[in-house]
């Protein structure tokens, strides 16, 4: 057969640019664009309950991606991510109410504010790792949370702080239907930035630090620089997510940013898949929907004879919390690489079907 009649079979990538492309195929790109366009019609189709869940997925997914950049791509550990989430919420509120900065500008500025705080906390990370780093970030969680409760001028103290709704050019996003588009915009932008970050020299340096820091140092990667940088980028994402959280709820309080929320953020990236940008979003979707599914199951159980047993009926309120820990354990045992890995296997199966081997 002549060369002009031969057609390539398989996935050939002959240069580095093709190997680091965001979308592996045109179908993937078109499917993603179609999905984003479809999301524009969500407020016209679904009720407020679904919109609320999707908005939660958006701002929590942004913060979870930041933690995945730190933990999954750089190999650092953080038990204080919810504290940075809170810094973003309070900083945006403070700049808007005290300095008169419009919410449209206060949200990205809050991200930069949180970045500065995160890089200060990340300074010890340049010298320590593993369990010692986990203890250091846990200490930062406690310190920042204590600061929230004492700094009434910044957070309102025990009374909390009232936030203004998002607005742009005099158009106020006071309803869930309107705020959904704000959350969707930030979600798409932050995930595109995160995906592109992993294609840059800095992103490859993060991965080198994670995989083998001694080899990375020999190749000229400045370990301290990139460890602190990863904390700063992670905090920026947490700050943006926290600011959206605050302006969506209309009120922020110290109790919202405790250690449990940090554990939930870790759960999102573990379940979704470390080392995966899409995994952060998949894990967030799972963690947001899991309590809702469990609540539905609990309500059905309460209507049956099982609900009349005191030991069960008295513990129904704790089943949702227990399900989170159980989900983490089960994923670590049966699917340690997370939902993103499982999705890639399913996609590869149908892409190569019937020759899936």
GROMACS .gro file of C-alpha atoms in nm:
model
  357
    1UNK     CA    1   0.000   0.000   0.000
    2UNK     CA    2   0.141   0.339  -0.096
    3UNK     CA    3   0.225   0.599   0.162
    4UNK     CA    4  -0.056   0.827   0.045
    5UNK     CA    5  -0.311   0.555   0.118
    6UNK     CA    6  -0.192   0.477   0.470
    7UNK     CA    7  -0.366   0.633   0.768
    8UNK     CA    8  -0.218   0.662   1.118
    9UNK     CA    9  -0.373   0.438   1.381
   10UNK     CA   10  -0.344   0.529   1.748
   11UNK     CA   11  -0.244   0.838   1.941
   12UNK     CA   12   0.083   0.976   1.808
   13UNK     CA   13   0.253   1.275   1.969
   14UNK     CA   14   0.574   1.382   1.806
   15UNK     CA   15   0.658   1.695   2.005
   16UNK     CA   16   0.641   1.825   2.361
   17UNK     CA   17   0.370   2.080   2.282
   18UNK     CA   18   0.136   1.806   2.164
   19UNK     CA   19   0.212   1.598   2.471
   20UNK     CA   20   0.112   1.880   2.709
   21UNK     CA   21  -0.202   1.993   2.532
   22UNK     CA   22  -0.505   2.060   2.752
   23UNK     CA   23  -0.740   1.847   2.545
   24UNK     CA   24  -0.612   1.514   2.417
   25UNK     CA   25  -0.858   1.509   2.125
   26UNK     CA   26  -1.093   1.744   1.946
   27UNK     CA   27  -1.384   1.543   2.080
   28UNK     CA   28  -1.271   1.612   2.436
   29UNK     CA   29  -1.243   1.983   2.364
   30UNK     CA   30  -1.582   1.999   2.196
   31UNK     CA   31  -1.744   1.798   2.475
   32UNK     CA   32  -1.604   2.037   2.736
   33UNK     CA   33  -1.723   2.345   2.546
   34UNK     CA   34  -2.065   2.188   2.502
   35UNK     CA   35  -2.077   2.114   2.876
   36UNK     CA   36  -1.999   2.475   2.967
   37UNK     CA   37  -2.260   2.604   2.723
   38UNK     CA   38  -2.510   2.359   2.869
   39UNK     CA   39  -2.440   2.493   3.217
   40UNK     CA   40  -2.560   2.836   3.102
   41UNK     CA   41  -2.912   2.695   3.085
   42UNK     CA   42  -2.905   2.534   3.429
   43UNK     CA   43  -3.087   2.822   3.608
   44UNK     CA   44  -3.365   2.797   3.351
   45UNK     CA   45  -3.417   2.424   3.406
   46UNK     CA   46  -3.342   2.333   3.768
   47UNK     CA   47  -3.486   2.455   4.097
   48UNK     CA   48  -3.312   2.647   4.377
   49UNK     CA   49  -3.208   2.329   4.557
   50UNK     CA   50  -3.001   2.208   4.260
   51UNK     CA   51  -2.863   2.557   4.201
   52UNK     CA   52  -2.748   2.577   4.562
   53UNK     CA   53  -2.565   2.246   4.532
   54UNK     CA   54  -2.396   2.352   4.207
   55UNK     CA   55  -2.284   2.684   4.355
   56UNK     CA   56  -2.138   2.495   4.651
   57UNK     CA   57  -1.952   2.268   4.409
   58UNK     CA   58  -1.811   2.575   4.232
   59UNK     CA   59  -1.657   2.762   4.526
   60UNK     CA   60  -1.551   2.446   4.710
   61UNK     CA   61  -1.409   2.303   4.386
   62UNK     CA   62  -1.190   2.611   4.339
   63UNK     CA   63  -1.047   2.578   4.690
   64UNK     CA   64  -1.003   2.201   4.646
   65UNK     CA   65  -0.801   2.254   4.328
   66UNK     CA   66  -0.569   2.482   4.521
   67UNK     CA   67  -0.512   2.212   4.781
   68UNK     CA   68  -0.454   1.954   4.506
   69UNK     CA   69  -0.183   2.174   4.355
   70UNK     CA   70  -0.013   2.176   4.694
   71UNK     CA   71  -0.068   1.814   4.800
   72UNK     CA   72  -0.115   1.624   4.476
   73UNK     CA   73   0.125   1.804   4.244
   74UNK     CA   74   0.392   1.932   4.485
   75UNK     CA   75   0.381   1.659   4.749
   76UNK     CA   76   0.330   1.895   5.041
   77UNK     CA   77   0.065   1.840   5.308
   78UNK     CA   78  -0.168   2.095   5.463
   79UNK     CA   79  -0.417   2.060   5.747
   80UNK     CA   80  -0.499   2.430   5.750
   81UNK     CA   81  -0.664   2.487   5.414
   82UNK     CA   82  -0.995   2.597   5.564
   83UNK     CA   83  -0.813   2.876   5.749
   84UNK     CA   84  -0.698   3.024   5.416
   85UNK     CA   85  -1.050   2.971   5.285
   86UNK     CA   86  -1.164   3.187   5.576
   87UNK     CA   87  -0.897   3.452   5.514
   88UNK     CA   88  -1.036   3.499   5.163
   89UNK     CA   89  -1.393   3.531   5.291
   90UNK     CA   90  -1.309   3.781   5.564
   91UNK     CA   91  -1.058   3.977   5.353
   92UNK     CA   92  -1.306   4.033   5.070
   93UNK     CA   93  -1.575   4.137   5.319
   94UNK     CA   94  -1.337   4.374   5.499
   95UNK     CA   95  -1.213   4.544   5.183
   96UNK     CA   96  -1.568   4.587   5.058
   97UNK     CA   97  -1.725   4.722   5.379
   98UNK     CA   98  -1.433   4.917   5.528
   99UNK     CA   99  -1.244   5.036   5.221
  100UNK     CA  100  -1.537   5.062   4.982
  101UNK     CA  101  -1.380   4.837   4.718
  102UNK     CA  102  -1.649   4.686   4.492
  103UNK     CA  103  -1.703   4.314   4.535
  104UNK     CA  104  -1.599   4.258   4.174
  105UNK     CA  105  -1.246   4.375   4.264
  106UNK     CA  106  -1.248   4.263   4.627
  107UNK     CA  107  -1.265   3.893   4.535
  108UNK     CA  108  -0.937   3.875   4.337
  109UNK     CA  109  -0.771   4.110   4.587
  110UNK     CA  110  -0.879   3.875   4.865
  111UNK     CA  111  -0.706   3.598   4.671
  112UNK     CA  112  -0.383   3.801   4.669
  113UNK     CA  113  -0.425   3.881   5.039
  114UNK     CA  114  -0.460   3.510   5.113
  115UNK     CA  115  -0.158   3.436   4.894
  116UNK     CA  116   0.058   3.659   5.117
  117UNK     CA  117  -0.065   3.480   5.428
  118UNK     CA  118  -0.012   3.140   5.267
  119UNK     CA  119   0.345   3.220   5.165
  120UNK     CA  120   0.425   3.328   5.522
  121UNK     CA  121   0.293   2.998   5.648
  122UNK     CA  122   0.479   2.821   5.370
  123UNK     CA  123   0.819   2.953   5.478
  124UNK     CA  124   0.869   2.665   5.726
  125UNK     CA  125   0.763   2.426   5.448
  126UNK     CA  126   1.086   2.503   5.270
  127UNK     CA  127   1.275   2.322   5.545
  128UNK     CA  128   1.039   2.052   5.673
  129UNK     CA  129   0.819   1.786   5.520
  130UNK     CA  130   0.603   1.488   5.605
  131UNK     CA  131   0.461   1.462   5.954
  132UNK     CA  132   0.644   1.774   6.072
  133UNK     CA  133   0.487   1.979   5.794
  134UNK     CA  134   0.143   1.840   5.880
  135UNK     CA  135   0.189   1.955   6.241
  136UNK     CA  136   0.309   2.298   6.123
  137UNK     CA  137   0.005   2.349   5.900
  138UNK     CA  138  -0.222   2.226   6.179
  139UNK     CA  139  -0.066   2.493   6.400
  140UNK     CA  140  -0.137   2.755   6.132
  141UNK     CA  141  -0.501   2.643   6.128
  142UNK     CA  142  -0.527   2.692   6.504
  143UNK     CA  143  -0.343   3.027   6.500
  144UNK     CA  144  -0.547   3.177   6.216
  145UNK     CA  145  -0.873   3.048   6.360
  146UNK     CA  146  -0.784   3.205   6.696
  147UNK     CA  147  -0.703   3.529   6.515
  148UNK     CA  148  -1.048   3.522   6.356
  149UNK     CA  149  -1.216   3.497   6.696
  150UNK     CA  150  -1.011   3.779   6.851
  151UNK     CA  151  -0.979   4.029   6.563
  152UNK     CA  152  -1.325   4.186   6.583
  153UNK     CA  153  -1.210   4.476   6.366
  154UNK     CA  154  -1.145   4.228   6.082
  155UNK     CA  155  -1.397   3.947   6.127
  156UNK     CA  156  -1.660   4.085   6.360
  157UNK     CA  157  -1.551   3.835   6.625
  158UNK     CA  158  -1.819   3.605   6.760
  159UNK     CA  159  -2.087   3.810   6.585
  160UNK     CA  160  -1.945   3.746   6.238
  161UNK     CA  161  -1.967   3.986   5.944
  162UNK     CA  162  -2.240   4.066   5.693
  163UNK     CA  163  -2.129   4.059   5.330
  164UNK     CA  164  -2.259   4.246   5.028
  165UNK     CA  165  -2.387   4.056   4.722
  166UNK     CA  166  -2.178   4.039   4.407
  167UNK     CA  167  -2.242   4.323   4.165
  168UNK     CA  168  -2.096   4.445   3.838
  169UNK     CA  169  -2.182   4.770   3.660
  170UNK     CA  170  -2.472   4.821   3.899
  171UNK     CA  171  -2.620   4.478   3.827
  172UNK     CA  172  -2.660   4.297   4.161
  173UNK     CA  173  -2.638   3.916   4.171
  174UNK     CA  174  -2.872   3.884   4.466
  175UNK     CA  175  -3.041   3.557   4.367
  176UNK     CA  176  -2.911   3.204   4.320
  177UNK     CA  177  -3.003   3.218   3.952
  178UNK     CA  178  -2.776   3.518   3.900
  179UNK     CA  179  -2.494   3.415   4.133
  180UNK     CA  180  -2.473   3.080   3.956
  181UNK     CA  181  -2.318   3.254   3.653
  182UNK     CA  182  -2.063   3.429   3.876
  183UNK     CA  183  -1.963   3.098   4.035
  184UNK     CA  184  -1.948   2.927   3.694
  185UNK     CA  185  -1.726   3.203   3.554
  186UNK     CA  186  -1.476   3.179   3.837
  187UNK     CA  187  -1.481   2.799   3.826
  188UNK     CA  188  -1.399   2.787   3.456
  189UNK     CA  189  -1.130   3.057   3.478
  190UNK     CA  190  -0.957   2.906   3.781
  191UNK     CA  191  -0.957   2.554   3.637
  192UNK     CA  192  -0.821   2.675   3.304
  193UNK     CA  193  -0.545   2.860   3.490
  194UNK     CA  194  -0.472   2.554   3.702
  195UNK     CA  195  -0.453   2.327   3.399
  196UNK     CA  196  -0.219   2.565   3.219
  197UNK     CA  197  -0.003   2.600   3.531
  198UNK     CA  198   0.080   2.231   3.515
  199UNK     CA  199   0.203   2.277   3.157
  200UNK     CA  200   0.450   2.552   3.250
  201UNK     CA  201   0.805   2.524   3.379
  202UNK     CA  202   0.685   2.600   3.731
  203UNK     CA  203   0.423   2.327   3.711
  204UNK     CA  204   0.681   2.073   3.599
  205UNK     CA  205   0.905   2.187   3.884
  206UNK     CA  206   0.623   2.121   4.132
  207UNK     CA  207   0.592   1.765   4.000
  208UNK     CA  208   0.970   1.716   4.016
  209UNK     CA  209   0.973   1.828   4.380
  210UNK     CA  210   0.696   1.580   4.452
  211UNK     CA  211   0.844   1.281   4.270
  212UNK     CA  212   1.205   1.308   4.383
  213UNK     CA  213   1.321   1.624   4.549
  214UNK     CA  214   1.691   1.523   4.553
  215UNK     CA  215   1.695   1.468   4.178
  216UNK     CA  216   1.504   1.793   4.128
  217UNK     CA  217   1.759   1.982   4.333
  218UNK     CA  218   2.045   1.831   4.134
  219UNK     CA  219   1.876   1.948   3.812
  220UNK     CA  220   1.863   2.304   3.946
  221UNK     CA  221   1.513   2.321   4.090
  222UNK     CA  222   1.512   2.551   4.394
  223UNK     CA  223   1.321   2.341   4.647
  224UNK     CA  224   1.246   2.618   4.897
  225UNK     CA  225   1.126   2.854   4.627
  226UNK     CA  226   0.881   2.611   4.472
  227UNK     CA  227   0.753   2.478   4.802
  228UNK     CA  228   0.670   2.828   4.920
  229UNK     CA  229   0.529   2.914   4.576
  230UNK     CA  230   0.298   2.612   4.590
  231UNK     CA  231   0.166   2.730   4.926
  232UNK     CA  232   0.104   3.074   4.778
  233UNK     CA  233  -0.083   2.942   4.474
  234UNK     CA  234  -0.283   2.701   4.688
  235UNK     CA  235  -0.379   2.987   4.920
  236UNK     CA  236  -0.479   3.205   4.625
  237UNK     CA  237  -0.729   2.944   4.513
  238UNK     CA  238  -0.856   2.904   4.868
  239UNK     CA  239  -0.897   3.281   4.898
  240UNK     CA  240  -1.099   3.307   4.577
  241UNK     CA  241  -1.322   3.019   4.685
  242UNK     CA  242  -1.366   3.167   5.032
  243UNK     CA  243  -1.457   3.510   4.895
  244UNK     CA  244  -1.722   3.357   4.670
  245UNK     CA  245  -1.850   3.158   4.967
  246UNK     CA  246  -1.885   3.472   5.179
  247UNK     CA  247  -2.060   3.686   4.920
  248UNK     CA  248  -2.294   3.403   4.828
  249UNK     CA  249  -2.411   3.335   5.184
  250UNK     CA  250  -2.425   3.702   5.279
  251UNK     CA  251  -2.268   3.628   5.616
  252UNK     CA  252  -1.938   3.482   5.741
  253UNK     CA  253  -1.853   3.361   6.089
  254UNK     CA  254  -1.553   3.206   6.259
  255UNK     CA  255  -1.726   2.872   6.313
  256UNK     CA  256  -1.744   2.807   5.939
  257UNK     CA  257  -1.367   2.760   5.898
  258UNK     CA  258  -1.274   2.488   6.145
  259UNK     CA  259  -1.046   2.185   6.119
  260UNK     CA  260  -1.333   1.967   5.997
  261UNK     CA  261  -1.356   2.173   5.679
  262UNK     CA  262  -0.982   2.121   5.621
  263UNK     CA  263  -1.034   1.746   5.653
  264UNK     CA  264  -1.321   1.768   5.405
  265UNK     CA  265  -1.098   1.948   5.155
  266UNK     CA  266  -0.842   1.669   5.191
  267UNK     CA  267  -1.122   1.417   5.141
  268UNK     CA  268  -1.222   1.588   4.817
  269UNK     CA  269  -0.880   1.556   4.657
  270UNK     CA  270  -0.819   1.203   4.787
  271UNK     CA  271  -1.154   1.076   4.658
  272UNK     CA  272  -1.132   1.273   4.335
  273UNK     CA  273  -0.773   1.182   4.269
  274UNK     CA  274  -0.442   1.338   4.365
  275UNK     CA  275  -0.230   1.466   4.076
  276UNK     CA  276  -0.540   1.542   3.870
  277UNK     CA  277  -0.698   1.880   3.800
  278UNK     CA  278  -1.029   1.725   3.705
  279UNK     CA  279  -1.004   1.499   4.010
  280UNK     CA  280  -1.042   1.799   4.241
  281UNK     CA  281  -1.377   1.881   4.082
  282UNK     CA  282  -1.495   1.519   4.077
  283UNK     CA  283  -1.407   1.481   4.445
  284UNK     CA  284  -1.591   1.802   4.529
  285UNK     CA  285  -1.902   1.683   4.348
  286UNK     CA  286  -1.885   1.355   4.537
  287UNK     CA  287  -1.839   1.521   4.877
  288UNK     CA  288  -2.118   1.774   4.821
  289UNK     CA  289  -2.367   1.515   4.700
  290UNK     CA  290  -2.276   1.243   4.951
  291UNK     CA  291  -2.448   1.408   5.253
  292UNK     CA  292  -2.755   1.478   5.042
  293UNK     CA  293  -2.777   1.116   4.929
  294UNK     CA  294  -2.721   0.994   5.285
  295UNK     CA  295  -2.990   1.227   5.416
  296UNK     CA  296  -3.231   1.088   5.161
  297UNK     CA  297  -3.141   0.735   5.264
  298UNK     CA  298  -3.175   0.822   5.633
  299UNK     CA  299  -3.520   0.972   5.574
  300UNK     CA  300  -3.630   0.653   5.399
  301UNK     CA  301  -3.489   0.441   5.680
  302UNK     CA  302  -3.674   0.649   5.938
  303UNK     CA  303  -4.002   0.568   5.765
  304UNK     CA  304  -3.942   0.193   5.795
  305UNK     CA  305  -3.939  -0.038   6.095
  306UNK     CA  306  -3.565   0.024   6.133
  307UNK     CA  307  -3.639   0.378   6.237
  308UNK     CA  308  -3.823   0.252   6.546
  309UNK     CA  309  -3.512   0.086   6.691
  310UNK     CA  310  -3.367   0.331   6.950
  311UNK     CA  311  -3.004   0.248   6.872
  312UNK     CA  312  -3.061   0.325   6.504
  313UNK     CA  313  -3.304   0.615   6.531
  314UNK     CA  314  -3.077   0.790   6.781
  315UNK     CA  315  -2.776   0.757   6.553
  316UNK     CA  316  -2.936   0.862   6.227
  317UNK     CA  317  -2.811   1.218   6.271
  318UNK     CA  318  -2.450   1.095   6.272
  319UNK     CA  319  -2.473   0.873   5.969
  320UNK     CA  320  -2.395   1.160   5.730
  321UNK     CA  321  -2.075   1.246   5.917
  322UNK     CA  322  -1.972   0.882   5.942
  323UNK     CA  323  -2.026   0.834   5.570
  324UNK     CA  324  -1.749   1.084   5.492
  325UNK     CA  325  -1.488   0.891   5.689
  326UNK     CA  326  -1.612   0.560   5.551
  327UNK     CA  327  -1.589   0.693   5.194
  328UNK     CA  328  -1.226   0.794   5.247
  329UNK     CA  329  -1.132   0.453   5.386
  330UNK     CA  330  -1.308   0.267   5.105
  331UNK     CA  331  -1.146   0.481   4.836
  332UNK     CA  332  -0.802   0.436   4.989
  333UNK     CA  333  -0.852   0.060   4.986
  334UNK     CA  334  -1.032  -0.004   4.659
  335UNK     CA  335  -0.963   0.307   4.445
  336UNK     CA  336  -0.651   0.481   4.582
  337UNK     CA  337  -0.602   0.684   4.262
  338UNK     CA  338  -0.948   0.835   4.288
  339UNK     CA  339  -1.245   0.900   4.065
  340UNK     CA  340  -1.035   1.067   3.796
  341UNK     CA  341  -0.838   0.746   3.741
  342UNK     CA  342  -1.159   0.542   3.721
  343UNK     CA  343  -1.307   0.789   3.472
  344UNK     CA  344  -0.994   0.768   3.255
  345UNK     CA  345  -1.019   0.387   3.253
  346UNK     CA  346  -1.385   0.403   3.148
  347UNK     CA  347  -1.309   0.658   2.878
  348UNK     CA  348  -1.018   0.450   2.746
  349UNK     CA  349  -1.234   0.138   2.740
  350UNK     CA  350  -1.496   0.296   2.514
  351UNK     CA  351  -1.235   0.477   2.307
  352UNK     CA  352  -1.062   0.147   2.216
  353UNK     CA  353  -1.372  -0.075   2.216
  354UNK     CA  354  -1.391  -0.358   2.110
  355UNK     CA  355  -1.011  -0.379   2.130
  356UNK     CA  356  -0.995  -0.251   2.489
  357UNK     CA  357  -0.684  -0.452   2.572
   0.00000   0.00000   0.00000
